[in-house]
PDB file of C-alpha atoms in Angstrom:
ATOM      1  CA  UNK F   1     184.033 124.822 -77.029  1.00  0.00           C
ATOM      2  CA  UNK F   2     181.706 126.691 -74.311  1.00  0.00           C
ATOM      3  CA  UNK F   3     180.602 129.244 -77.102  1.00  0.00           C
ATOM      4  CA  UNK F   4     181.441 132.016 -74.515  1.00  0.00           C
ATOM      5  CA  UNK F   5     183.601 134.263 -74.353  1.00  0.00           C
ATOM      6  CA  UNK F   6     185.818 133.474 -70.900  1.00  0.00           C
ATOM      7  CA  UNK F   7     188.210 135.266 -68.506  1.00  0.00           C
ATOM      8  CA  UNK F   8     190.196 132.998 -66.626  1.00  0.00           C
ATOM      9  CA  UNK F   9     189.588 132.742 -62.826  1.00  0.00           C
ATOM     10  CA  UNK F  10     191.742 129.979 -60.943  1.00  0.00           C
ATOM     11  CA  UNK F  11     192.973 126.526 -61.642  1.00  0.00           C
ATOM     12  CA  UNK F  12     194.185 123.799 -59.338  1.00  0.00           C
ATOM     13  CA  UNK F  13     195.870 120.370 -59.406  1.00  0.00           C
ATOM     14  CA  UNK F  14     194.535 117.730 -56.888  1.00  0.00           C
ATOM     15  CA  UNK F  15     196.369 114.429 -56.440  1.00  0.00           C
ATOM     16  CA  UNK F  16     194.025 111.512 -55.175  1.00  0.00           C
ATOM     17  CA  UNK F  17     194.941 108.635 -53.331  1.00  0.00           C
ATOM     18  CA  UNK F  18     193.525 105.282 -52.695  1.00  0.00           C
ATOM     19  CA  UNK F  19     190.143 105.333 -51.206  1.00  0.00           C
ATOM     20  CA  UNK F  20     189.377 109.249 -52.073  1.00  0.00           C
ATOM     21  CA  UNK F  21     185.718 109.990 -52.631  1.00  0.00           C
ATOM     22  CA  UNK F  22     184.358 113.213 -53.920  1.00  0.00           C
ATOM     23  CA  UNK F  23     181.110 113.827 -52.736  1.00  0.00           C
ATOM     24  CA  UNK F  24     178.568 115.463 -54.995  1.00  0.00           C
ATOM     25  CA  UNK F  25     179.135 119.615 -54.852  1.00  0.00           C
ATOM     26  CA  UNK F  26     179.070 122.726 -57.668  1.00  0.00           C
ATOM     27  CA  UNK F  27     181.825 125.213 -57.889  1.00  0.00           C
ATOM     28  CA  UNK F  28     181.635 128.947 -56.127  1.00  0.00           C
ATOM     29  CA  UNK F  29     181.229 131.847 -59.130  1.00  0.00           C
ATOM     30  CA  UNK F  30     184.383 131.815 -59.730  1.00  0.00           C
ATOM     31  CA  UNK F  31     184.449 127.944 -61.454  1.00  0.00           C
ATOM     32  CA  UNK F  32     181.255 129.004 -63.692  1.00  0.00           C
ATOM     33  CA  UNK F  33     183.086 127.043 -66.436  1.00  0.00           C
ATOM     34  CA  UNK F  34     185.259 124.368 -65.393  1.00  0.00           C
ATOM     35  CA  UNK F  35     187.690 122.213 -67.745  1.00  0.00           C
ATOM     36  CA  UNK F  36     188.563 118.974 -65.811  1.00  0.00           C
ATOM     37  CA  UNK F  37     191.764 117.539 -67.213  1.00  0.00           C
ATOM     38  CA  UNK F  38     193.069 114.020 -66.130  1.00  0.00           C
ATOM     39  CA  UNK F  39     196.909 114.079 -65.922  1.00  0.00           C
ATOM     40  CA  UNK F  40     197.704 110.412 -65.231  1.00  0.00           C
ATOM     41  CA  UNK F  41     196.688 108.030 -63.043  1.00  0.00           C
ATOM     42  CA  UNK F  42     198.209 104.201 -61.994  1.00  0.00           C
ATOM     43  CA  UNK F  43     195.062 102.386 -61.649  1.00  0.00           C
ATOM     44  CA  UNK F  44     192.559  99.204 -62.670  1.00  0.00           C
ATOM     45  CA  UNK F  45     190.356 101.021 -64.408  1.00  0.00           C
ATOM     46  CA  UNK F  46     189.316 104.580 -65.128  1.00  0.00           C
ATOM     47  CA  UNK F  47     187.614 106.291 -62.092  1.00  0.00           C
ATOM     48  CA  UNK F  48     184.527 107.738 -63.734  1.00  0.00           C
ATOM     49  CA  UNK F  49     183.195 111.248 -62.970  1.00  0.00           C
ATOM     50  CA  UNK F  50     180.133 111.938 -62.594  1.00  0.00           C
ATOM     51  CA  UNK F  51     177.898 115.146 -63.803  1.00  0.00           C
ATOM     52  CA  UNK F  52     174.590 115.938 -62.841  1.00  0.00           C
ATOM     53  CA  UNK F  53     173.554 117.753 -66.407  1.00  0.00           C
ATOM     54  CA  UNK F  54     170.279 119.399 -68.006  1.00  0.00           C
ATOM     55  CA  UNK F  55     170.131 116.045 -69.681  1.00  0.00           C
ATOM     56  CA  UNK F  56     170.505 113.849 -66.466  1.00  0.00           C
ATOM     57  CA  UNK F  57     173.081 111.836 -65.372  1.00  0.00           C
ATOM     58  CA  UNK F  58     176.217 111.852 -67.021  1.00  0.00           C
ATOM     59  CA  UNK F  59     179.445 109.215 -66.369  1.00  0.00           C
ATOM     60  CA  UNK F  60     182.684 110.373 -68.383  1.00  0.00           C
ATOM     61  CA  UNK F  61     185.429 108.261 -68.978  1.00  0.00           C
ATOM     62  CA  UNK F  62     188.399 110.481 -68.884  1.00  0.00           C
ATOM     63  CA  UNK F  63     191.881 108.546 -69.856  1.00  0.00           C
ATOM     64  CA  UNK F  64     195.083 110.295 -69.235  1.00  0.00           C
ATOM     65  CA  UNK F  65     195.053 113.778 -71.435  1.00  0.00           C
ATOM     66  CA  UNK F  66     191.060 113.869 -71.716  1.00  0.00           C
ATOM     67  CA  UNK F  67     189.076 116.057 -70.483  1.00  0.00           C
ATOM     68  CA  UNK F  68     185.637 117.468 -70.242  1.00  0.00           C
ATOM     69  CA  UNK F  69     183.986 120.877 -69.883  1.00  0.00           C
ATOM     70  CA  UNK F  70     181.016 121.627 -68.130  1.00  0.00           C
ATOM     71  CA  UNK F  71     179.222 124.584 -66.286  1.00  0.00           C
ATOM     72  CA  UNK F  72     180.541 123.924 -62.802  1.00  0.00           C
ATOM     73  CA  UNK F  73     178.198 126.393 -60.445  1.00  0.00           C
ATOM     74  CA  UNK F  74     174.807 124.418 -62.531  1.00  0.00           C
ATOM     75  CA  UNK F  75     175.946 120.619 -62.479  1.00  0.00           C
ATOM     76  CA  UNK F  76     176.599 118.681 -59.671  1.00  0.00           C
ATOM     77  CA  UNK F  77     179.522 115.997 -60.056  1.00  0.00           C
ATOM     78  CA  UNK F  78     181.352 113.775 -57.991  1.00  0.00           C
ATOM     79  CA  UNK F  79     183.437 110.259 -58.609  1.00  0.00           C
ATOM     80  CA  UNK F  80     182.639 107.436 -55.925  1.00  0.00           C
ATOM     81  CA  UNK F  81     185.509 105.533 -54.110  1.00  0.00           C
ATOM     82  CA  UNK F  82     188.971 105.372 -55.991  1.00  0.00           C
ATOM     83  CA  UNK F  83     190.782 101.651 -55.848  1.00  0.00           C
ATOM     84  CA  UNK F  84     193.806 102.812 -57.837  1.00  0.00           C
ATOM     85  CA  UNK F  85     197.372 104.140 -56.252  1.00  0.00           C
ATOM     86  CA  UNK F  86     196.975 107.663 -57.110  1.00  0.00           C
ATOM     87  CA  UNK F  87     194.920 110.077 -59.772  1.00  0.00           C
ATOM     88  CA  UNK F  88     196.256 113.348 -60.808  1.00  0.00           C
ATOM     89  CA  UNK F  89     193.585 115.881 -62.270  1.00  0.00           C
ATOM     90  CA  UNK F  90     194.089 119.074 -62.954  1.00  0.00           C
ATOM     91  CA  UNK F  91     191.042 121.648 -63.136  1.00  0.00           C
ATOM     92  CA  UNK F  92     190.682 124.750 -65.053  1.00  0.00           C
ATOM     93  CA  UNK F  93     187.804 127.335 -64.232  1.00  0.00           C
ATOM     94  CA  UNK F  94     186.525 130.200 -65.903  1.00  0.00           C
ATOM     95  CA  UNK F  95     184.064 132.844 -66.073  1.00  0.00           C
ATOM     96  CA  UNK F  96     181.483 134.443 -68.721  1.00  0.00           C
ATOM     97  CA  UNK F  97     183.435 137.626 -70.298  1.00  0.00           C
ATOM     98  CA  UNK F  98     179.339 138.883 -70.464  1.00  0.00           C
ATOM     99  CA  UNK F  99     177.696 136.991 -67.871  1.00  0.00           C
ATOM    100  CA  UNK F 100     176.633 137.754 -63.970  1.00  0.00           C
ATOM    101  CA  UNK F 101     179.857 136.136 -62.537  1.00  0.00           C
ATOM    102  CA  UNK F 102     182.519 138.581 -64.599  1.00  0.00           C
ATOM    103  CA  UNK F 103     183.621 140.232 -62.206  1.00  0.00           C
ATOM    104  CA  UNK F 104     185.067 137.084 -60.852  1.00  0.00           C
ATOM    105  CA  UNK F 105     187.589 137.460 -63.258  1.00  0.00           C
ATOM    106  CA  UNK F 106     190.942 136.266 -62.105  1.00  0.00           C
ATOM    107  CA  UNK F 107     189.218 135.326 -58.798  1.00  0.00           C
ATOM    108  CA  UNK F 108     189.330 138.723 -58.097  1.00  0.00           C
ATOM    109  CA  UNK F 109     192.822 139.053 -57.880  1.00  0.00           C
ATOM    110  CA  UNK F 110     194.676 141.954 -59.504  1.00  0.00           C
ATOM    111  CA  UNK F 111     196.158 140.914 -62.733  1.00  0.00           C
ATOM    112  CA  UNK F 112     197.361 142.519 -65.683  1.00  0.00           C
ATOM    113  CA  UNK F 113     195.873 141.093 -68.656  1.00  0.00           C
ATOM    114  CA  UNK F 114     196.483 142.242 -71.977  1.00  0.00           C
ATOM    115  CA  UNK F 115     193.054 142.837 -74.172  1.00  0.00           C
ATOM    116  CA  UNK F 116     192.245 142.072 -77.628  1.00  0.00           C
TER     117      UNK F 116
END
């Protein structure tokens, strides 16, 4: 969907609890290209997320199993105060196989990858 070619770098799972704000940041190189993921949540509504894009301001919607991809180190994003129980997302970052962050690849760690 990115129309790169990617190497994966890290991904993490972050459980949110009532009240938890995320305040407007962009990833290090290693989250050039992230894939945000909602897992589930138990709340009123859907807590939106916020992206700061070449096209403005963007609010997504993500129900449980959507998710969105966006260049993480360029756009800002963020979600304002959650009022559910809990939010699990899980997050999924990668790098350009060709681009200025590659050698970011596997966060640096070494890895053996098999090559096509």
């Amino acid at each position: 969907f990115s129309g790169l070619e990617l190497f994966p770098t890290f991904s993490d799972l972050r459980v949110y609890g009532r009240g938890a704000i995320v305040n407007p940041h962009t990833q290090r190189p290693a989250g050039e290209v992230t894939l945000a993921v909602s897992v589930g949540f138990d709340a009123p509504k859907i807590w939106p997320f916020y992206l700061g894009t070449r096209l403005g301001l963007q609010a997504v919607s993500l129900a449980s199993g959507d998710g969105v991809l966006y260049f993480g180190c360029e756009s800002p994003h963020w979600r304002g105060e959650f009022e559910g129980e809990y939010q699990v997302q899980a997050f999924f970052h990668y790098v350009n196989r060709r681009g200025p962050n590659a050698e970011w690849k596997f966060d640096k760690r070494p890895m053996r990858s098999v090559e096509a």
